[in-house]
Short mmCIF file of N, CA and C in Angstrom, two decimals:
data_model
loop_
_atom_site.label_atom_id
_atom_site.label_comp_id
_atom_site.label_asym_id
_atom_site.label_seq_id
_atom_site.Cartn_x
_atom_site.Cartn_y
_atom_site.Cartn_z
N VAL A 43 172.06 81.73 -65.18
CA VAL A 43 172.96 81.15 -64.19
C VAL A 43 173.09 79.66 -64.50
N LYS A 44 174.32 79.19 -64.49
CA LYS A 44 174.60 77.78 -64.69
C LYS A 44 174.91 77.13 -63.35
N ALA A 45 174.57 75.86 -63.22
CA ALA A 45 174.73 75.15 -61.96
C ALA A 45 175.27 73.75 -62.23
N THR A 46 175.55 73.05 -61.15
CA THR A 46 175.96 71.65 -61.22
C THR A 46 174.86 70.84 -60.55
N PHE A 47 174.41 69.81 -61.24
CA PHE A 47 173.38 68.92 -60.72
C PHE A 47 174.00 67.56 -60.46
N PHE A 48 174.15 67.21 -59.18
CA PHE A 48 174.60 65.88 -58.79
C PHE A 48 173.34 65.03 -58.64
N VAL A 49 173.15 64.12 -59.57
CA VAL A 49 171.88 63.40 -59.67
C VAL A 49 171.96 62.01 -59.06
N THR A 50 170.81 61.51 -58.70
CA THR A 50 170.66 60.13 -58.26
C THR A 50 169.84 59.38 -59.30
N GLY A 51 169.81 58.07 -59.19
CA GLY A 51 169.04 57.26 -60.11
C GLY A 51 167.69 56.87 -59.57
N MET A 52 167.36 57.34 -58.39
CA MET A 52 166.13 56.90 -57.72
C MET A 52 164.87 57.29 -58.46
N ASN A 53 164.87 58.39 -59.16
CA ASN A 53 163.63 58.90 -59.74
C ASN A 53 163.46 58.64 -61.23
N PHE A 54 164.41 57.96 -61.83
CA PHE A 54 164.30 57.70 -63.25
C PHE A 54 163.30 56.57 -63.45
N PRO A 55 162.61 56.43 -64.55
CA PRO A 55 162.86 57.10 -65.83
C PRO A 55 162.05 58.37 -66.08
N GLN A 56 161.20 58.80 -65.18
CA GLN A 56 160.38 59.97 -65.48
C GLN A 56 161.19 61.25 -65.67
N TYR A 57 162.46 61.23 -65.26
CA TYR A 57 163.29 62.42 -65.41
C TYR A 57 164.40 62.26 -66.44
N ASP A 58 164.36 61.21 -67.23
CA ASP A 58 165.41 60.96 -68.23
C ASP A 58 165.69 62.17 -69.10
N ASP A 59 164.64 62.82 -69.58
CA ASP A 59 164.82 63.97 -70.48
C ASP A 59 165.57 65.11 -69.80
N TYR A 60 165.47 65.21 -68.49
CA TYR A 60 166.16 66.28 -67.77
C TYR A 60 167.68 66.11 -67.81
N LEU A 61 168.14 64.87 -67.88
CA LEU A 61 169.59 64.67 -67.94
C LEU A 61 170.18 65.35 -69.16
N GLN A 62 169.57 65.14 -70.31
CA GLN A 62 170.06 65.79 -71.53
C GLN A 62 169.82 67.28 -71.48
N LYS A 63 168.69 67.70 -70.90
CA LYS A 63 168.39 69.13 -70.80
C LYS A 63 169.43 69.85 -69.95
N ILE A 64 169.86 69.22 -68.88
CA ILE A 64 170.90 69.81 -68.03
C ILE A 64 172.13 70.13 -68.87
N LEU A 65 172.56 69.18 -69.67
CA LEU A 65 173.74 69.38 -70.52
C LEU A 65 173.47 70.38 -71.63
N ASP A 66 172.32 70.25 -72.28
CA ASP A 66 171.98 71.16 -73.39
C ASP A 66 171.92 72.61 -72.94
N ASP A 67 171.50 72.83 -71.69
CA ASP A 67 171.37 74.19 -71.17
C ASP A 67 172.69 74.73 -70.59
N GLY A 68 173.78 73.96 -70.72
CA GLY A 68 175.09 74.44 -70.29
C GLY A 68 175.43 74.21 -68.84
N HIS A 69 174.62 73.40 -68.16
CA HIS A 69 174.91 73.06 -66.77
C HIS A 69 175.87 71.87 -66.74
N THR A 70 176.37 71.56 -65.56
CA THR A 70 177.23 70.40 -65.37
C THR A 70 176.41 69.30 -64.71
N LEU A 71 176.63 68.10 -65.19
CA LEU A 71 175.97 66.92 -64.65
C LEU A 71 176.99 66.13 -63.85
N GLY A 72 176.66 65.81 -62.62
CA GLY A 72 177.53 65.02 -61.76
C GLY A 72 176.78 63.83 -61.19
N ILE A 73 177.54 62.85 -60.75
CA ILE A 73 176.97 61.64 -60.15
C ILE A 73 176.90 61.83 -58.64
N HIS A 74 175.75 61.53 -58.07
CA HIS A 74 175.60 61.52 -56.61
C HIS A 74 175.60 60.06 -56.16
N THR A 75 174.64 59.30 -56.53
CA THR A 75 174.62 57.83 -56.41
C THR A 75 173.40 57.36 -57.17
N TYR A 76 173.35 56.09 -57.45
CA TYR A 76 172.14 55.54 -58.05
C TYR A 76 171.08 55.38 -56.97
N SER A 77 171.43 54.73 -55.87
CA SER A 77 170.42 54.35 -54.87
C SER A 77 170.27 55.35 -53.72
N HIS A 78 171.34 56.02 -53.37
CA HIS A 78 171.38 56.93 -52.22
C HIS A 78 171.13 56.21 -50.89
N VAL A 79 171.37 54.90 -50.87
CA VAL A 79 171.24 54.11 -49.64
C VAL A 79 172.63 53.99 -49.03
N TYR A 80 172.90 54.83 -48.05
CA TYR A 80 174.25 54.96 -47.49
C TYR A 80 174.85 53.61 -47.08
N ASN A 81 174.12 52.84 -46.30
CA ASN A 81 174.67 51.58 -45.79
C ASN A 81 175.05 50.62 -46.91
N ASP A 82 174.32 50.66 -48.00
CA ASP A 82 174.64 49.78 -49.13
C ASP A 82 175.86 50.28 -49.89
N ILE A 83 175.85 51.53 -50.29
CA ILE A 83 176.94 52.02 -51.15
C ILE A 83 178.27 52.12 -50.40
N TYR A 84 178.22 52.34 -49.09
CA TYR A 84 179.45 52.47 -48.32
C TYR A 84 179.87 51.17 -47.64
N ASP A 85 179.22 50.06 -47.99
CA ASP A 85 179.53 48.76 -47.39
C ASP A 85 180.92 48.27 -47.80
N SER A 86 181.29 48.51 -49.05
CA SER A 86 182.59 48.04 -49.57
C SER A 86 182.91 48.81 -50.84
N LEU A 87 184.16 48.70 -51.27
CA LEU A 87 184.54 49.32 -52.53
C LEU A 87 183.72 48.73 -53.68
N ASP A 88 183.52 47.43 -53.68
CA ASP A 88 182.74 46.80 -54.75
C ASP A 88 181.31 47.33 -54.78
N ALA A 89 180.70 47.48 -53.61
CA ALA A 89 179.33 48.01 -53.54
C ALA A 89 179.29 49.45 -54.06
N PHE A 90 180.29 50.23 -53.69
CA PHE A 90 180.37 51.62 -54.15
C PHE A 90 180.49 51.66 -55.67
N LYS A 91 181.41 50.88 -56.22
CA LYS A 91 181.63 50.86 -57.66
C LYS A 91 180.38 50.40 -58.41
N GLU A 92 179.69 49.40 -57.88
CA GLU A 92 178.47 48.92 -58.53
C GLU A 92 177.42 50.03 -58.62
N ASP A 93 177.23 50.74 -57.52
CA ASP A 93 176.27 51.84 -57.51
C ASP A 93 176.71 52.95 -58.46
N PHE A 94 177.99 53.30 -58.40
CA PHE A 94 178.54 54.37 -59.25
C PHE A 94 178.34 54.03 -60.73
N TYR A 95 178.79 52.84 -61.12
CA TYR A 95 178.70 52.45 -62.53
C TYR A 95 177.25 52.35 -63.01
N LYS A 96 176.37 51.94 -62.13
CA LYS A 96 174.96 51.83 -62.51
C LYS A 96 174.43 53.19 -62.96
N LEU A 97 174.76 54.24 -62.20
CA LEU A 97 174.30 55.58 -62.58
C LEU A 97 175.12 56.14 -63.74
N GLN A 98 176.43 55.95 -63.72
CA GLN A 98 177.25 56.46 -64.81
C GLN A 98 176.81 55.85 -66.15
N ASP A 99 176.56 54.55 -66.16
CA ASP A 99 176.10 53.88 -67.38
C ASP A 99 174.73 54.39 -67.81
N TYR A 100 173.86 54.60 -66.84
CA TYR A 100 172.51 55.09 -67.15
C TYR A 100 172.57 56.50 -67.77
N ILE A 101 173.39 57.36 -67.18
CA ILE A 101 173.54 58.71 -67.72
C ILE A 101 174.10 58.64 -69.14
N TYR A 102 175.06 57.76 -69.36
CA TYR A 102 175.64 57.61 -70.69
C TYR A 102 174.58 57.16 -71.70
N GLU A 103 173.74 56.21 -71.30
CA GLU A 103 172.65 55.75 -72.18
C GLU A 103 171.72 56.89 -72.56
N CYS A 104 171.46 57.79 -71.63
CA CYS A 104 170.51 58.88 -71.85
C CYS A 104 171.14 60.07 -72.59
N THR A 105 172.45 60.28 -72.42
CA THR A 105 173.06 61.52 -72.94
C THR A 105 174.25 61.30 -73.87
N GLY A 106 174.86 60.13 -73.81
CA GLY A 106 176.08 59.91 -74.56
C GLY A 106 177.31 60.52 -73.90
N GLU A 107 177.16 61.04 -72.68
CA GLU A 107 178.26 61.66 -71.93
C GLU A 107 178.73 60.73 -70.82
N GLU A 108 180.07 60.60 -70.69
CA GLU A 108 180.62 59.86 -69.57
C GLU A 108 180.93 60.85 -68.46
N VAL A 109 180.11 60.85 -67.45
CA VAL A 109 180.24 61.81 -66.35
C VAL A 109 181.33 61.32 -65.39
N LYS A 110 182.25 62.23 -65.06
CA LYS A 110 183.37 61.87 -64.19
C LYS A 110 183.53 62.87 -63.05
N ILE A 111 182.39 63.43 -62.61
CA ILE A 111 182.36 64.33 -61.46
C ILE A 111 181.39 63.71 -60.46
N TYR A 112 181.79 63.68 -59.19
CA TYR A 112 181.04 62.94 -58.18
C TYR A 112 180.91 63.75 -56.90
N ARG A 113 179.80 63.51 -56.19
CA ARG A 113 179.63 64.03 -54.83
C ARG A 113 179.14 62.91 -53.94
N PHE A 114 179.85 62.70 -52.84
CA PHE A 114 179.49 61.67 -51.86
C PHE A 114 178.20 62.04 -51.13
N PRO A 115 177.26 61.11 -50.99
CA PRO A 115 176.14 61.36 -50.09
C PRO A 115 176.69 61.56 -48.67
N GLY A 116 176.30 62.63 -48.05
CA GLY A 116 176.81 62.94 -46.72
C GLY A 116 178.19 63.55 -46.73
N GLY A 117 178.77 63.76 -47.90
CA GLY A 117 180.11 64.31 -48.02
C GLY A 117 181.17 63.24 -47.84
N SER A 118 182.38 63.55 -48.24
CA SER A 118 183.46 62.56 -48.14
C SER A 118 183.83 62.25 -46.70
N ALA A 119 183.45 63.11 -45.77
CA ALA A 119 183.76 62.89 -44.35
C ALA A 119 182.57 62.30 -43.59
N ASN A 120 181.63 61.70 -44.30
CA ASN A 120 180.46 61.15 -43.60
C ASN A 120 180.88 60.07 -42.61
N THR A 121 180.04 59.79 -41.65
CA THR A 121 180.38 58.84 -40.59
C THR A 121 179.87 57.43 -40.87
N ILE A 122 179.26 57.21 -42.02
CA ILE A 122 178.74 55.88 -42.36
C ILE A 122 179.84 54.97 -42.88
N VAL A 123 180.69 55.50 -43.76
CA VAL A 123 181.74 54.70 -44.38
C VAL A 123 182.92 54.54 -43.41
N SER A 124 183.48 53.33 -43.36
CA SER A 124 184.65 53.12 -42.51
C SER A 124 185.86 53.80 -43.14
N ALA A 125 186.85 54.10 -42.31
CA ALA A 125 188.06 54.75 -42.80
C ALA A 125 188.74 53.89 -43.88
N GLU A 126 188.74 52.58 -43.69
CA GLU A 126 189.38 51.68 -44.65
C GLU A 126 188.66 51.71 -46.00
N VAL A 127 187.35 51.61 -46.00
CA VAL A 127 186.59 51.63 -47.25
C VAL A 127 186.67 53.01 -47.89
N ARG A 128 186.62 54.06 -47.09
CA ARG A 128 186.74 55.42 -47.63
C ARG A 128 188.05 55.56 -48.39
N GLU A 129 189.14 55.11 -47.81
CA GLU A 129 190.46 55.22 -48.44
C GLU A 129 190.48 54.43 -49.75
N GLN A 130 189.87 53.25 -49.77
CA GLN A 130 189.80 52.45 -51.00
C GLN A 130 189.00 53.19 -52.07
N ILE A 131 187.90 53.80 -51.68
CA ILE A 131 187.06 54.55 -52.61
C ILE A 131 187.83 55.74 -53.17
N LEU A 132 188.48 56.49 -52.31
CA LEU A 132 189.23 57.66 -52.76
C LEU A 132 190.34 57.26 -53.72
N LYS A 133 191.02 56.17 -53.44
CA LYS A 133 192.08 55.69 -54.33
C LYS A 133 191.48 55.29 -55.68
N TRP A 134 190.36 54.59 -55.65
CA TRP A 134 189.72 54.16 -56.90
C TRP A 134 189.27 55.37 -57.72
N LEU A 135 188.65 56.35 -57.08
CA LEU A 135 188.24 57.56 -57.79
C LEU A 135 189.44 58.23 -58.46
N ASP A 136 190.55 58.31 -57.73
CA ASP A 136 191.76 58.91 -58.27
C ASP A 136 192.28 58.12 -59.48
N GLU A 137 192.31 56.81 -59.35
CA GLU A 137 192.78 55.96 -60.45
C GLU A 137 191.91 56.10 -61.69
N GLU A 138 190.63 56.34 -61.50
CA GLU A 138 189.67 56.45 -62.60
C GLU A 138 189.54 57.89 -63.11
N ASP A 139 190.34 58.81 -62.56
CA ASP A 139 190.27 60.23 -62.93
C ASP A 139 188.88 60.82 -62.73
N ILE A 140 188.26 60.42 -61.64
CA ILE A 140 186.95 60.95 -61.27
C ILE A 140 187.17 61.99 -60.17
N LEU A 141 186.75 63.21 -60.44
CA LEU A 141 186.88 64.29 -59.46
C LEU A 141 185.69 64.23 -58.51
N TYR A 142 185.96 64.35 -57.24
CA TYR A 142 184.85 64.44 -56.29
C TYR A 142 184.90 65.78 -55.60
N PHE A 143 183.72 66.28 -55.32
CA PHE A 143 183.57 67.59 -54.71
C PHE A 143 182.68 67.49 -53.49
N ASP A 144 183.10 68.17 -52.45
CA ASP A 144 182.23 68.39 -51.31
C ASP A 144 181.78 69.84 -51.39
N TRP A 145 181.29 70.37 -50.32
CA TRP A 145 180.81 71.74 -50.28
C TRP A 145 181.46 72.45 -49.11
N ASN A 146 181.54 73.75 -49.22
CA ASN A 146 182.02 74.54 -48.09
C ASN A 146 180.99 75.60 -47.67
N VAL A 147 179.84 75.57 -48.33
CA VAL A 147 178.72 76.43 -47.95
C VAL A 147 177.47 75.56 -47.98
N SER A 148 176.77 75.53 -46.87
CA SER A 148 175.53 74.75 -46.80
C SER A 148 174.34 75.68 -46.69
N SER A 149 173.34 75.38 -47.49
CA SER A 149 172.10 76.15 -47.42
C SER A 149 171.31 75.82 -46.16
N GLY A 150 171.60 74.65 -45.58
CA GLY A 150 170.85 74.19 -44.42
C GLY A 150 169.62 73.40 -44.78
N ASP A 151 169.38 73.18 -46.08
CA ASP A 151 168.16 72.51 -46.50
C ASP A 151 168.23 70.99 -46.46
N ALA A 152 169.35 70.43 -46.04
CA ALA A 152 169.49 68.97 -46.00
C ALA A 152 168.77 68.36 -44.80
N THR A 153 168.52 69.17 -43.80
CA THR A 153 167.87 68.66 -42.59
C THR A 153 166.36 68.58 -42.81
N ASN A 154 165.70 67.96 -41.88
CA ASN A 154 164.24 67.88 -41.94
C ASN A 154 163.57 69.15 -41.44
N VAL A 155 164.36 70.06 -40.93
CA VAL A 155 163.82 71.32 -40.45
C VAL A 155 163.42 72.17 -41.67
N MET A 156 162.23 72.69 -41.65
CA MET A 156 161.77 73.54 -42.76
C MET A 156 162.28 74.95 -42.55
N LEU A 157 163.25 75.32 -43.35
CA LEU A 157 163.75 76.69 -43.31
C LEU A 157 162.96 77.54 -44.30
N SER A 158 162.85 78.80 -44.00
CA SER A 158 162.19 79.71 -44.93
C SER A 158 163.12 79.97 -46.10
N PRO A 159 162.57 80.38 -47.25
CA PRO A 159 163.43 80.76 -48.37
C PRO A 159 164.45 81.83 -47.99
N GLU A 160 164.04 82.75 -47.14
CA GLU A 160 164.94 83.82 -46.70
C GLU A 160 166.11 83.26 -45.88
N ASN A 161 165.84 82.29 -45.00
CA ASN A 161 166.91 81.67 -44.21
C ASN A 161 167.89 80.91 -45.09
N ILE A 162 167.36 80.18 -46.06
CA ILE A 162 168.21 79.42 -46.98
C ILE A 162 169.09 80.38 -47.78
N ALA A 163 168.49 81.44 -48.29
CA ALA A 163 169.26 82.42 -49.07
C ALA A 163 170.33 83.08 -48.20
N GLU A 164 169.98 83.44 -46.98
CA GLU A 164 170.94 84.07 -46.08
C GLU A 164 172.11 83.13 -45.79
N ASN A 165 171.82 81.85 -45.55
CA ASN A 165 172.90 80.87 -45.32
C ASN A 165 173.85 80.81 -46.51
N CYS A 166 173.29 80.79 -47.71
CA CYS A 166 174.11 80.69 -48.92
C CYS A 166 174.93 81.96 -49.15
N ILE A 167 174.29 83.09 -49.10
CA ILE A 167 174.98 84.35 -49.39
C ILE A 167 176.08 84.62 -48.36
N ASN A 168 175.77 84.43 -47.08
CA ASN A 168 176.78 84.64 -46.04
C ASN A 168 177.95 83.67 -46.21
N GLY A 169 177.66 82.43 -46.57
CA GLY A 169 178.72 81.45 -46.78
C GLY A 169 179.60 81.80 -47.96
N VAL A 170 178.99 82.19 -49.07
CA VAL A 170 179.76 82.55 -50.27
C VAL A 170 180.64 83.76 -49.98
N GLU A 171 180.11 84.69 -49.22
CA GLU A 171 180.85 85.91 -48.89
C GLU A 171 182.15 85.61 -48.12
N ARG A 172 182.17 84.51 -47.38
CA ARG A 172 183.34 84.15 -46.56
C ARG A 172 184.39 83.34 -47.32
N CYS A 173 184.12 82.91 -48.55
CA CYS A 173 185.01 81.99 -49.26
C CYS A 173 185.60 82.61 -50.52
N ASN A 174 186.83 82.21 -50.84
CA ASN A 174 187.40 82.56 -52.14
C ASN A 174 186.70 81.78 -53.24
N THR A 175 186.63 80.48 -53.06
CA THR A 175 185.89 79.59 -53.95
C THR A 175 184.84 78.91 -53.10
N ALA A 176 183.60 79.00 -53.52
CA ALA A 176 182.51 78.42 -52.74
C ALA A 176 181.78 77.38 -53.57
N ILE A 177 181.50 76.26 -52.95
CA ILE A 177 180.60 75.28 -53.53
C ILE A 177 179.44 75.19 -52.55
N VAL A 178 178.26 75.54 -53.04
CA VAL A 178 177.07 75.65 -52.21
C VAL A 178 176.25 74.37 -52.33
N LEU A 179 175.87 73.81 -51.21
CA LEU A 179 175.05 72.60 -51.16
C LEU A 179 173.57 72.99 -51.09
N LEU A 180 172.83 72.61 -52.13
CA LEU A 180 171.38 72.79 -52.18
C LEU A 180 170.76 71.46 -52.61
N HIS A 181 169.53 71.24 -52.25
CA HIS A 181 168.83 70.01 -52.64
C HIS A 181 167.59 70.37 -53.43
N ASP A 182 167.30 69.58 -54.46
CA ASP A 182 166.18 69.91 -55.35
C ASP A 182 165.05 68.88 -55.33
N SER A 183 164.92 68.13 -54.26
CA SER A 183 163.84 67.16 -54.20
C SER A 183 162.50 67.87 -54.07
N GLY A 184 161.44 67.16 -54.38
CA GLY A 184 160.11 67.74 -54.34
C GLY A 184 159.72 68.30 -52.99
N ALA A 185 160.30 67.74 -51.93
CA ALA A 185 159.96 68.20 -50.58
C ALA A 185 160.67 69.50 -50.22
N LYS A 186 161.56 69.96 -51.06
CA LYS A 186 162.37 71.15 -50.75
C LYS A 186 161.82 72.40 -51.45
N LYS A 187 160.55 72.67 -51.27
CA LYS A 187 159.92 73.81 -51.94
C LYS A 187 160.53 75.14 -51.51
N SER A 188 160.96 75.24 -50.25
CA SER A 188 161.60 76.48 -49.79
C SER A 188 162.91 76.73 -50.53
N THR A 189 163.61 75.66 -50.88
CA THR A 189 164.87 75.81 -51.62
C THR A 189 164.59 76.40 -52.99
N ILE A 190 163.57 75.90 -53.65
CA ILE A 190 163.20 76.41 -54.98
C ILE A 190 162.81 77.89 -54.87
N GLU A 191 162.04 78.22 -53.85
CA GLU A 191 161.62 79.60 -53.65
C GLU A 191 162.81 80.50 -53.31
N ALA A 192 163.85 79.92 -52.70
CA ALA A 192 165.03 80.71 -52.31
C ALA A 192 165.95 81.01 -53.49
N LEU A 193 165.88 80.24 -54.56
CA LEU A 193 166.83 80.41 -55.67
C LEU A 193 166.94 81.84 -56.19
N PRO A 194 165.84 82.52 -56.49
CA PRO A 194 166.00 83.91 -56.97
C PRO A 194 166.70 84.80 -55.95
N LEU A 195 166.40 84.60 -54.67
CA LEU A 195 167.05 85.39 -53.62
C LEU A 195 168.54 85.09 -53.56
N ILE A 196 168.89 83.82 -53.69
CA ILE A 196 170.30 83.40 -53.66
C ILE A 196 171.05 84.00 -54.84
N ILE A 197 170.50 83.84 -56.02
CA ILE A 197 171.16 84.34 -57.24
C ILE A 197 171.34 85.85 -57.18
N GLU A 198 170.27 86.56 -56.81
CA GLU A 198 170.36 88.02 -56.72
C GLU A 198 171.37 88.44 -55.66
N GLY A 199 171.35 87.77 -54.51
CA GLY A 199 172.26 88.12 -53.42
C GLY A 199 173.71 87.86 -53.78
N ILE A 200 173.99 86.74 -54.40
CA ILE A 200 175.37 86.43 -54.78
C ILE A 200 175.82 87.37 -55.89
N ASN A 201 174.96 87.67 -56.83
CA ASN A 201 175.33 88.59 -57.92
C ASN A 201 175.64 89.99 -57.40
N ARG A 202 175.10 90.36 -56.25
CA ARG A 202 175.40 91.68 -55.66
C ARG A 202 176.75 91.72 -54.97
N LEU A 203 177.33 90.56 -54.67
CA LEU A 203 178.63 90.52 -53.99
C LEU A 203 179.73 90.97 -54.95
N ASP A 204 180.73 91.66 -54.41
CA ASP A 204 181.86 92.11 -55.22
C ASP A 204 182.69 90.92 -55.68
N ASP A 205 183.19 91.00 -56.91
CA ASP A 205 184.12 90.00 -57.45
C ASP A 205 183.62 88.57 -57.32
N THR A 206 182.35 88.36 -57.55
CA THR A 206 181.77 87.03 -57.42
C THR A 206 181.09 86.65 -58.73
N ILE A 207 181.40 85.44 -59.20
CA ILE A 207 180.82 84.92 -60.43
C ILE A 207 180.21 83.56 -60.12
N LEU A 208 179.01 83.33 -60.60
CA LEU A 208 178.35 82.04 -60.44
C LEU A 208 178.74 81.14 -61.61
N LEU A 209 179.37 80.02 -61.31
CA LEU A 209 179.81 79.09 -62.35
C LEU A 209 179.47 77.66 -61.94
N PRO A 210 179.23 76.79 -62.92
CA PRO A 210 179.08 75.37 -62.59
C PRO A 210 180.45 74.74 -62.37
N ILE A 211 180.48 73.62 -61.71
CA ILE A 211 181.71 72.87 -61.52
C ILE A 211 182.15 72.28 -62.85
N ASP A 212 183.46 72.32 -63.09
CA ASP A 212 184.02 71.60 -64.23
C ASP A 212 185.41 71.09 -63.81
N GLU A 213 186.15 70.56 -64.77
CA GLU A 213 187.46 69.96 -64.47
C GLU A 213 188.45 70.99 -63.94
N GLU A 214 188.20 72.27 -64.18
CA GLU A 214 189.12 73.33 -63.74
C GLU A 214 188.76 73.90 -62.37
N THR A 215 187.64 73.52 -61.83
CA THR A 215 187.18 74.04 -60.55
C THR A 215 188.10 73.58 -59.42
N VAL A 216 188.44 74.49 -58.54
CA VAL A 216 189.21 74.14 -57.35
C VAL A 216 188.37 73.15 -56.55
N THR A 217 188.98 72.01 -56.20
CA THR A 217 188.22 71.00 -55.47
C THR A 217 188.07 71.40 -54.01
N ILE A 218 186.88 71.28 -53.53
CA ILE A 218 186.57 71.43 -52.12
C ILE A 218 186.33 70.01 -51.63
N GLN A 219 187.19 69.53 -50.73
CA GLN A 219 187.10 68.16 -50.27
C GLN A 219 187.29 68.11 -48.76
N GLN A 220 186.34 67.47 -48.09
CA GLN A 220 186.44 67.33 -46.64
C GLN A 220 187.53 66.32 -46.26
N ILE A 221 187.63 65.26 -47.05
CA ILE A 221 188.64 64.23 -46.84
C ILE A 221 189.36 64.03 -48.18
N ARG A 222 190.67 63.99 -48.12
CA ARG A 222 191.48 63.77 -49.34
C ARG A 222 192.16 62.41 -49.26
N LEU A 223 192.53 61.92 -50.42
CA LEU A 223 193.29 60.67 -50.50
C LEU A 223 194.60 60.82 -49.75
N THR A 224 194.91 59.86 -48.89
CA THR A 224 196.16 59.87 -48.16
C THR A 224 197.29 59.51 -49.11
N GLU A 225 198.30 60.36 -49.15
CA GLU A 225 199.47 60.09 -50.01
C GLU A 225 200.30 58.99 -49.37
N GLU A 226 200.71 58.03 -50.20
CA GLU A 226 201.52 56.92 -49.68
C GLU A 226 202.97 57.11 -50.01
#
């Protein structure tokens, strides 16, 4: 099974080798943020770009790949960023040909509530079953042990669904976006 990993820069350099391994193993590498500090990155377009470029440049140094796929912390409809700054960010991403993706299926593992692997798998499978194209939100931090334990259940459950294929995000993937750039 191939996946998309939206990475942060918070844990490097101990995970540098994983960046190349993600690509070597046929997965997709995406940018989440360097710092993951919402108030800082969403303060202004300049702050957003600084954080974005810091991680994009770092990934390039480690892999030689210019990553142009992004996921907003909290999603594009988060309540931290002002409407004005959000619109500036969306316009900049569009100008730079950077695709951003949100999710339409949540595992539920983003909260501090400890869900069982079975609950996480059920959330994912039920969500995928309801969508034509599904992008599932999962988190892989060390504190998310239930998510790791749920992966075999998720993969097996989704593979049992009719007409369902597990694929990583790429440039051809239908974008799932909570907020889109306003056309002028």
